[in-house]
PDB file of C-alpha atoms and ligand atoms in Angstrom:
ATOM      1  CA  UNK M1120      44.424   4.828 -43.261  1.00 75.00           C
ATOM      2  CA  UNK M1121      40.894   3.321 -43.035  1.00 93.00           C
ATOM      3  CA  UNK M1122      37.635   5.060 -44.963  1.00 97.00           C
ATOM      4  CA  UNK M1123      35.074   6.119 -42.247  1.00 98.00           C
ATOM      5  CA  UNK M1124      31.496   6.031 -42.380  1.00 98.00           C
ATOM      6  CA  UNK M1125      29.610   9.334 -43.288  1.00 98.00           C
ATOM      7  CA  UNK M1126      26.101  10.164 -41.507  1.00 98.00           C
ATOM      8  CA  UNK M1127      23.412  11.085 -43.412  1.00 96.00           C
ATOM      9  CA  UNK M1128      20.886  13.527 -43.062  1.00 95.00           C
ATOM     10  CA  UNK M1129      18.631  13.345 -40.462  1.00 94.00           C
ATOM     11  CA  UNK M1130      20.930  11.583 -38.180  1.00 96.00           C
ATOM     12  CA  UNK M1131      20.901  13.292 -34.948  1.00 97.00           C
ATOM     13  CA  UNK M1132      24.142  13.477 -34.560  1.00 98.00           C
ATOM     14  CA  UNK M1133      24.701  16.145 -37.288  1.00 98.00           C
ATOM     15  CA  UNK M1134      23.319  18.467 -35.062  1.00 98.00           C
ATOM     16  CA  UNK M1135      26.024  18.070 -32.164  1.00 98.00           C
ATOM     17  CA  UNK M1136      28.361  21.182 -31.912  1.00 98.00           C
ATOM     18  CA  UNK M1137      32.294  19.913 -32.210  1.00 98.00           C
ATOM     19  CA  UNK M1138      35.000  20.492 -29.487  1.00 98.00           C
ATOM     20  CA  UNK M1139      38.188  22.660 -30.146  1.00 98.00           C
ATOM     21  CA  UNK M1140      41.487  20.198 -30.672  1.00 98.00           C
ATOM     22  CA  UNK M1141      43.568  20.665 -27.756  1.00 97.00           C
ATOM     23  CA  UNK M1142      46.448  18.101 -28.427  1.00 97.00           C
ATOM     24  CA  UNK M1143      48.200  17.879 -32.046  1.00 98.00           C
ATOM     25  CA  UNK M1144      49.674  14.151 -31.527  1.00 97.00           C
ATOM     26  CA  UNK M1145      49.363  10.745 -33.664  1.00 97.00           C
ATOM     27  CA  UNK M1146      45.522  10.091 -33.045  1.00 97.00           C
ATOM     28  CA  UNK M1147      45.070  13.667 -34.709  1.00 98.00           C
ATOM     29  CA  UNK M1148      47.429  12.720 -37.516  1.00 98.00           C
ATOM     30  CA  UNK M1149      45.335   9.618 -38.351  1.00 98.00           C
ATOM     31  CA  UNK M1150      41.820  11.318 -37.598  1.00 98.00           C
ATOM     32  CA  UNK M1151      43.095  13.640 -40.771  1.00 98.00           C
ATOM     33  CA  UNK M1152      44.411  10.822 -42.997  1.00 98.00           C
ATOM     34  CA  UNK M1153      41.232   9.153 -42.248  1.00 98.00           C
ATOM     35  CA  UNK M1154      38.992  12.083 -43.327  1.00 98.00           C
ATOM     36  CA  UNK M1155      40.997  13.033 -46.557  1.00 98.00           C
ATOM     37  CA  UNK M1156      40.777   9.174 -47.517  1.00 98.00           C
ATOM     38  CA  UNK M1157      36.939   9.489 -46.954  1.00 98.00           C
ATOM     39  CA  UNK M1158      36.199  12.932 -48.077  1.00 98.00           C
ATOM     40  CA  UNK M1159      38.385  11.995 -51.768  1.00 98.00           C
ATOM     41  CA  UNK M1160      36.869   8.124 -51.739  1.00 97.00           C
ATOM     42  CA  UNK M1161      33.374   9.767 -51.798  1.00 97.00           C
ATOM     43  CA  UNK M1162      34.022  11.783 -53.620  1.00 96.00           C
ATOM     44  CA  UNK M1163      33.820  15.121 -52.129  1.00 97.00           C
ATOM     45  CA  UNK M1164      35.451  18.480 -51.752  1.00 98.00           C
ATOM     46  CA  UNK M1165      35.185  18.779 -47.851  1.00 98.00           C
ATOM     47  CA  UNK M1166      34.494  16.886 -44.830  1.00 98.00           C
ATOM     48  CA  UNK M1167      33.921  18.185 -41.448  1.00 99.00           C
ATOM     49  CA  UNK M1168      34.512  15.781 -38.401  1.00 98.00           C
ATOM     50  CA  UNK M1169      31.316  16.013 -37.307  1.00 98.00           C
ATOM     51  CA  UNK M1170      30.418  13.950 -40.525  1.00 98.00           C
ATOM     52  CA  UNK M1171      31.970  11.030 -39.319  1.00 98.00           C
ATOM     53  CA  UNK M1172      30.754  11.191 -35.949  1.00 98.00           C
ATOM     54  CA  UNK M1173      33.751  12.812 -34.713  1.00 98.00           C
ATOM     55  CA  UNK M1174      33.272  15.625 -32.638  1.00 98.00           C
ATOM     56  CA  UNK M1175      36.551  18.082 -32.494  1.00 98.00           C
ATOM     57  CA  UNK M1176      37.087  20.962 -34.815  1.00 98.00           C
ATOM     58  CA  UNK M1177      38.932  19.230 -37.554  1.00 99.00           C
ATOM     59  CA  UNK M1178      38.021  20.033 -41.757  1.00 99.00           C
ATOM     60  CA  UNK M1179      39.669  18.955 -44.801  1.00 98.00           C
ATOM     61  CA  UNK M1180      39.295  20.425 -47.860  1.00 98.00           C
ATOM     62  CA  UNK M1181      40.332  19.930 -51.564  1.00 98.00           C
ATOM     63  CA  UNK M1182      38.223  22.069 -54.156  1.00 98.00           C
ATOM     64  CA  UNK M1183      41.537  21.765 -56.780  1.00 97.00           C
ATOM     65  CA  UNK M1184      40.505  19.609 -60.393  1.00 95.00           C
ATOM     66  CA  UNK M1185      43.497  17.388 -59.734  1.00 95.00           C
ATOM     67  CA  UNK M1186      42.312  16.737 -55.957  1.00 95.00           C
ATOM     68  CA  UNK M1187      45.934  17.780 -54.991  1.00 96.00           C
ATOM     69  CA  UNK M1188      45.397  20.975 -53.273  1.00 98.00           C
ATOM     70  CA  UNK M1189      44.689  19.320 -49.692  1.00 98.00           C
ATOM     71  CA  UNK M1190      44.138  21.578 -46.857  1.00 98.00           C
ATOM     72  CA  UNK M1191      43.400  21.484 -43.170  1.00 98.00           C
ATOM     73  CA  UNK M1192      41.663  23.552 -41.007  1.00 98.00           C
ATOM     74  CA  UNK M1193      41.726  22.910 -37.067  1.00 98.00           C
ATOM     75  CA  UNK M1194      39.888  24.842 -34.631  1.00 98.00           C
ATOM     76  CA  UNK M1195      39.056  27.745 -37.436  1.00 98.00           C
ATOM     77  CA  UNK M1196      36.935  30.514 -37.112  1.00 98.00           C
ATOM     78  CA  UNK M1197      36.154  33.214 -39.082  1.00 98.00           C
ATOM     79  CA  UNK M1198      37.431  36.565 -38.710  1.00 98.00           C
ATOM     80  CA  UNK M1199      35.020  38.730 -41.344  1.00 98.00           C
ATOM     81  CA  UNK M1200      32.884  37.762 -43.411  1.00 98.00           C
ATOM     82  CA  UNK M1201      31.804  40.692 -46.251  1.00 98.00           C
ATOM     83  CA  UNK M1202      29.590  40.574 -49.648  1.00 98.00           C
ATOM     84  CA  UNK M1203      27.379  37.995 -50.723  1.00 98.00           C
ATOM     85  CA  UNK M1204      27.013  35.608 -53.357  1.00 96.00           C
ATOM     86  CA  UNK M1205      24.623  32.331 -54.531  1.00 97.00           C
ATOM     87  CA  UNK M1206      25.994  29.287 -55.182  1.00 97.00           C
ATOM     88  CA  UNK M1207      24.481  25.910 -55.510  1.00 97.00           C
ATOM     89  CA  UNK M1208      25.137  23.396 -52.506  1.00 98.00           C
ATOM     90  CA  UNK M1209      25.690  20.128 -52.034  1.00 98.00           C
ATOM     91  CA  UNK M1210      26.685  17.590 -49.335  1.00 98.00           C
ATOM     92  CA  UNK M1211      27.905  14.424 -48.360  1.00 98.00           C
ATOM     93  CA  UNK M1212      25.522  14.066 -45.896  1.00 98.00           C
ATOM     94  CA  UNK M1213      22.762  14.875 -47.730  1.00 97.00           C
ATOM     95  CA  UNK M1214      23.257  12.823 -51.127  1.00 96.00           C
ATOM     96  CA  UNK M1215      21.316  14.033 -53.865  1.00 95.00           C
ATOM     97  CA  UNK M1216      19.955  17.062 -53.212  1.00 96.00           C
ATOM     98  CA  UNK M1217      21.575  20.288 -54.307  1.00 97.00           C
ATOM     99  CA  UNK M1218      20.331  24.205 -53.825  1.00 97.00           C
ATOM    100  CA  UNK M1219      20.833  27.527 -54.356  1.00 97.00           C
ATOM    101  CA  UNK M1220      22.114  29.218 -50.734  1.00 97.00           C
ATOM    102  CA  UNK M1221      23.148  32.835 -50.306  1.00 97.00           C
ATOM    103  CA  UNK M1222      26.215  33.474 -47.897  1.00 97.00           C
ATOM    104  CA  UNK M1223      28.791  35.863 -47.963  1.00 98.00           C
ATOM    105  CA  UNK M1224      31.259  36.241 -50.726  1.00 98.00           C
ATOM    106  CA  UNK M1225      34.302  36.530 -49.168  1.00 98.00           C
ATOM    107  CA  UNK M1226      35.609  35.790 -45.833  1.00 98.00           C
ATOM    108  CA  UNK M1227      39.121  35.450 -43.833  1.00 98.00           C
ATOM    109  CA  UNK M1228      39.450  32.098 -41.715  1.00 98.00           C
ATOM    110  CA  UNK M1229      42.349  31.987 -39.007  1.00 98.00           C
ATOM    111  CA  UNK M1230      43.287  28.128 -38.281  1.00 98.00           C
ATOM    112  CA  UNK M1231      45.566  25.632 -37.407  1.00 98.00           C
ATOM    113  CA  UNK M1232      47.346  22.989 -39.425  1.00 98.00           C
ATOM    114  CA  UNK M1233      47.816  19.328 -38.187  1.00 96.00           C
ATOM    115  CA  UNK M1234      51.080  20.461 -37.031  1.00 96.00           C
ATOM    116  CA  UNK M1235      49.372  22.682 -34.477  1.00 97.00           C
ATOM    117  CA  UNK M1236      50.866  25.722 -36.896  1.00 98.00           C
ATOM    118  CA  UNK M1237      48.357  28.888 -36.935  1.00 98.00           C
ATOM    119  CA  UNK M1238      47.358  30.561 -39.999  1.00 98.00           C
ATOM    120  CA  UNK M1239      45.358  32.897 -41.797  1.00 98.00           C
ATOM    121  CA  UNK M1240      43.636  32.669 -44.971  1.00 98.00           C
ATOM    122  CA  UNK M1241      41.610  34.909 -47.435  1.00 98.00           C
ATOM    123  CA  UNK M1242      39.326  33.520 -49.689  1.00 98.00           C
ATOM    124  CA  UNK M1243      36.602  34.258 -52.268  1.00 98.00           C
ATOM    125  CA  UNK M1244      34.481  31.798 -54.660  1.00 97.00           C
ATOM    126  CA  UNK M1245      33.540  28.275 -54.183  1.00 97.00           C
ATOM    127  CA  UNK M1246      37.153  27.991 -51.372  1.00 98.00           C
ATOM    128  CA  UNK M1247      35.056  30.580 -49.116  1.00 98.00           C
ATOM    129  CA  UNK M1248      31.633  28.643 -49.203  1.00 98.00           C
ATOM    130  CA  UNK M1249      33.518  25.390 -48.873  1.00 98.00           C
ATOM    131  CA  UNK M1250      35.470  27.215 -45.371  1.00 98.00           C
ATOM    132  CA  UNK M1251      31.568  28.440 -44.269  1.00 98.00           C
ATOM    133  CA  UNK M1252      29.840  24.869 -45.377  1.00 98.00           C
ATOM    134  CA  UNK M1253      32.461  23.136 -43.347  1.00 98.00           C
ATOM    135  CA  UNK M1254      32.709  24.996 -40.066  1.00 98.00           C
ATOM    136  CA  UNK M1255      28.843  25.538 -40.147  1.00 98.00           C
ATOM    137  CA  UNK M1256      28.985  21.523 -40.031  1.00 98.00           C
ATOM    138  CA  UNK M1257      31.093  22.121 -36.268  1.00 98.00           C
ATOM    139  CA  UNK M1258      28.148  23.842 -35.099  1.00 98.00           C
ATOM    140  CA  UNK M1259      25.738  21.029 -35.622  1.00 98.00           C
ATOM    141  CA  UNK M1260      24.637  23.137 -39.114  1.00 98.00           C
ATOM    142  CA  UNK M1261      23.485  22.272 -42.463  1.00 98.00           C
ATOM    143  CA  UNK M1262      23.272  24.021 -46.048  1.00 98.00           C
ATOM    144  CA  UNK M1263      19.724  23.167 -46.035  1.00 98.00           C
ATOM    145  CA  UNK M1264      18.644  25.045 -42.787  1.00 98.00           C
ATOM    146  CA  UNK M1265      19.136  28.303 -45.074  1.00 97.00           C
ATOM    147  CA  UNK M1266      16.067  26.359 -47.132  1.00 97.00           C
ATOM    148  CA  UNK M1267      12.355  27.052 -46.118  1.00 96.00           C
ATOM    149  CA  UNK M1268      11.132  24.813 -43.668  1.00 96.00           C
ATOM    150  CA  UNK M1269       8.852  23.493 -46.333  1.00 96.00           C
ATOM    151  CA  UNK M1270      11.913  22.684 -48.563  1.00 96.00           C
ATOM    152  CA  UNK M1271      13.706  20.935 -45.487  1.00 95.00           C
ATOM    153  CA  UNK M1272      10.934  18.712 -44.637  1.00 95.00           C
ATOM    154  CA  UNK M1273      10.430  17.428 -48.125  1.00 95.00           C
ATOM    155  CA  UNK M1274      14.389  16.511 -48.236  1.00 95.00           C
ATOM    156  CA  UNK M1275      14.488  14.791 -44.869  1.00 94.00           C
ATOM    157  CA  UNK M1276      11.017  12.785 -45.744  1.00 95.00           C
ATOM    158  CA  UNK M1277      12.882  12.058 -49.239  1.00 93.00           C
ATOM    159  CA  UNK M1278      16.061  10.928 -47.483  1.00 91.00           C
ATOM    160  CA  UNK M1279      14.514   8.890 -44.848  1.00 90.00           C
ATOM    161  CA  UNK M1280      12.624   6.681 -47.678  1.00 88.00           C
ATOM    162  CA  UNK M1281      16.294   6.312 -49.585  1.00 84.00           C
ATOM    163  CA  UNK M1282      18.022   5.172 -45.803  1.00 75.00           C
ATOM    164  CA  UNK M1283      14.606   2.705 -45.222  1.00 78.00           C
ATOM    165  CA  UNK M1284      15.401   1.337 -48.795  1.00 74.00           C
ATOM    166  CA  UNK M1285      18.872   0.707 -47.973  1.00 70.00           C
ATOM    167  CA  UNK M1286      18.575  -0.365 -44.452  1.00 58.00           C
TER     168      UNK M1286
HETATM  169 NI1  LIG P 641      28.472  19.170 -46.008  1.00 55.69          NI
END
């Protein structure tokens, strides 16, 4: 297992939209050891490929206290989507910053598991922003393009100073 790097917001390629997985072999197996090793190391609750510069459909998730709950969600999409709630945001990619965003409450989420196994899933809460955070991350999205422009711009210029800093 090996921790991988995580890009941070504004890195371009954040914004690239992730390929569905079309083989379920050893490279996958490690891509998801990888991510949970990175996603708990950070810590964090999910990571989507795309946040390591990886661009297939591939999440991991763990929103349990004990951080053993893992789960896996491969080429997932989302069925329905119904209700809404506001819960406060945050991101790995984004380090810092945290904000109210308004999504729908509960959703169902048909995937696949690293076996290649498909499955459906309801959920409600923080597990059902964590499944819409995530796969907005395969379409090149962030939690903070539901901000005002205004709001986003402030961020990024805030970010940019912290990566000049460390850089
Ligand atoms: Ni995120």
């Amino acid at each position: 297992m090996a921790l991988r790097d995580i890009l941070i917001f504004p890195h371009a390629h954040l914004r690239k939209v992730a390929k569905p997985v079309q083989t379920f072999d050893a490279a996958l197996a490690t891509l998801v050891e990888d991510m949970f090793e990175t996603m708990y190391a950070a810590p964090g609750i999910g990571l989507a490929a795309t946040q390591i510069d990886v661009h297939q459909q591939v999440i991991v998730m763990d929103i349990s206290e004990d951080k053993n709950e893992p789960r896996v969600f491969i080429n997932a999409e989302l069925l329905s989507q119904e209700g809404e709630v506001e819960h406060e945001e945050g991101c790995l990619s984004i380090p810092g910053i945290y904000e109210k965003v308004k999504r729908p409450a509960r959703v169902r989420v048909r995937a696949q598991d690293q076996h290649g196994e498909t499955y459906e899933l309801d959920a409600d809460g923080l597990l059902a922003v964590c499944i819409q955070h995530e796969i907005d991350h395969l379409n090149g999205k962030l939690f903070i393009d539901y901000l005002s422009a205004l709001k986003r711009d402030r961020i990024r210029k805030k970010l940019e100073k912290q990566t000049r800093r460390a850089g």
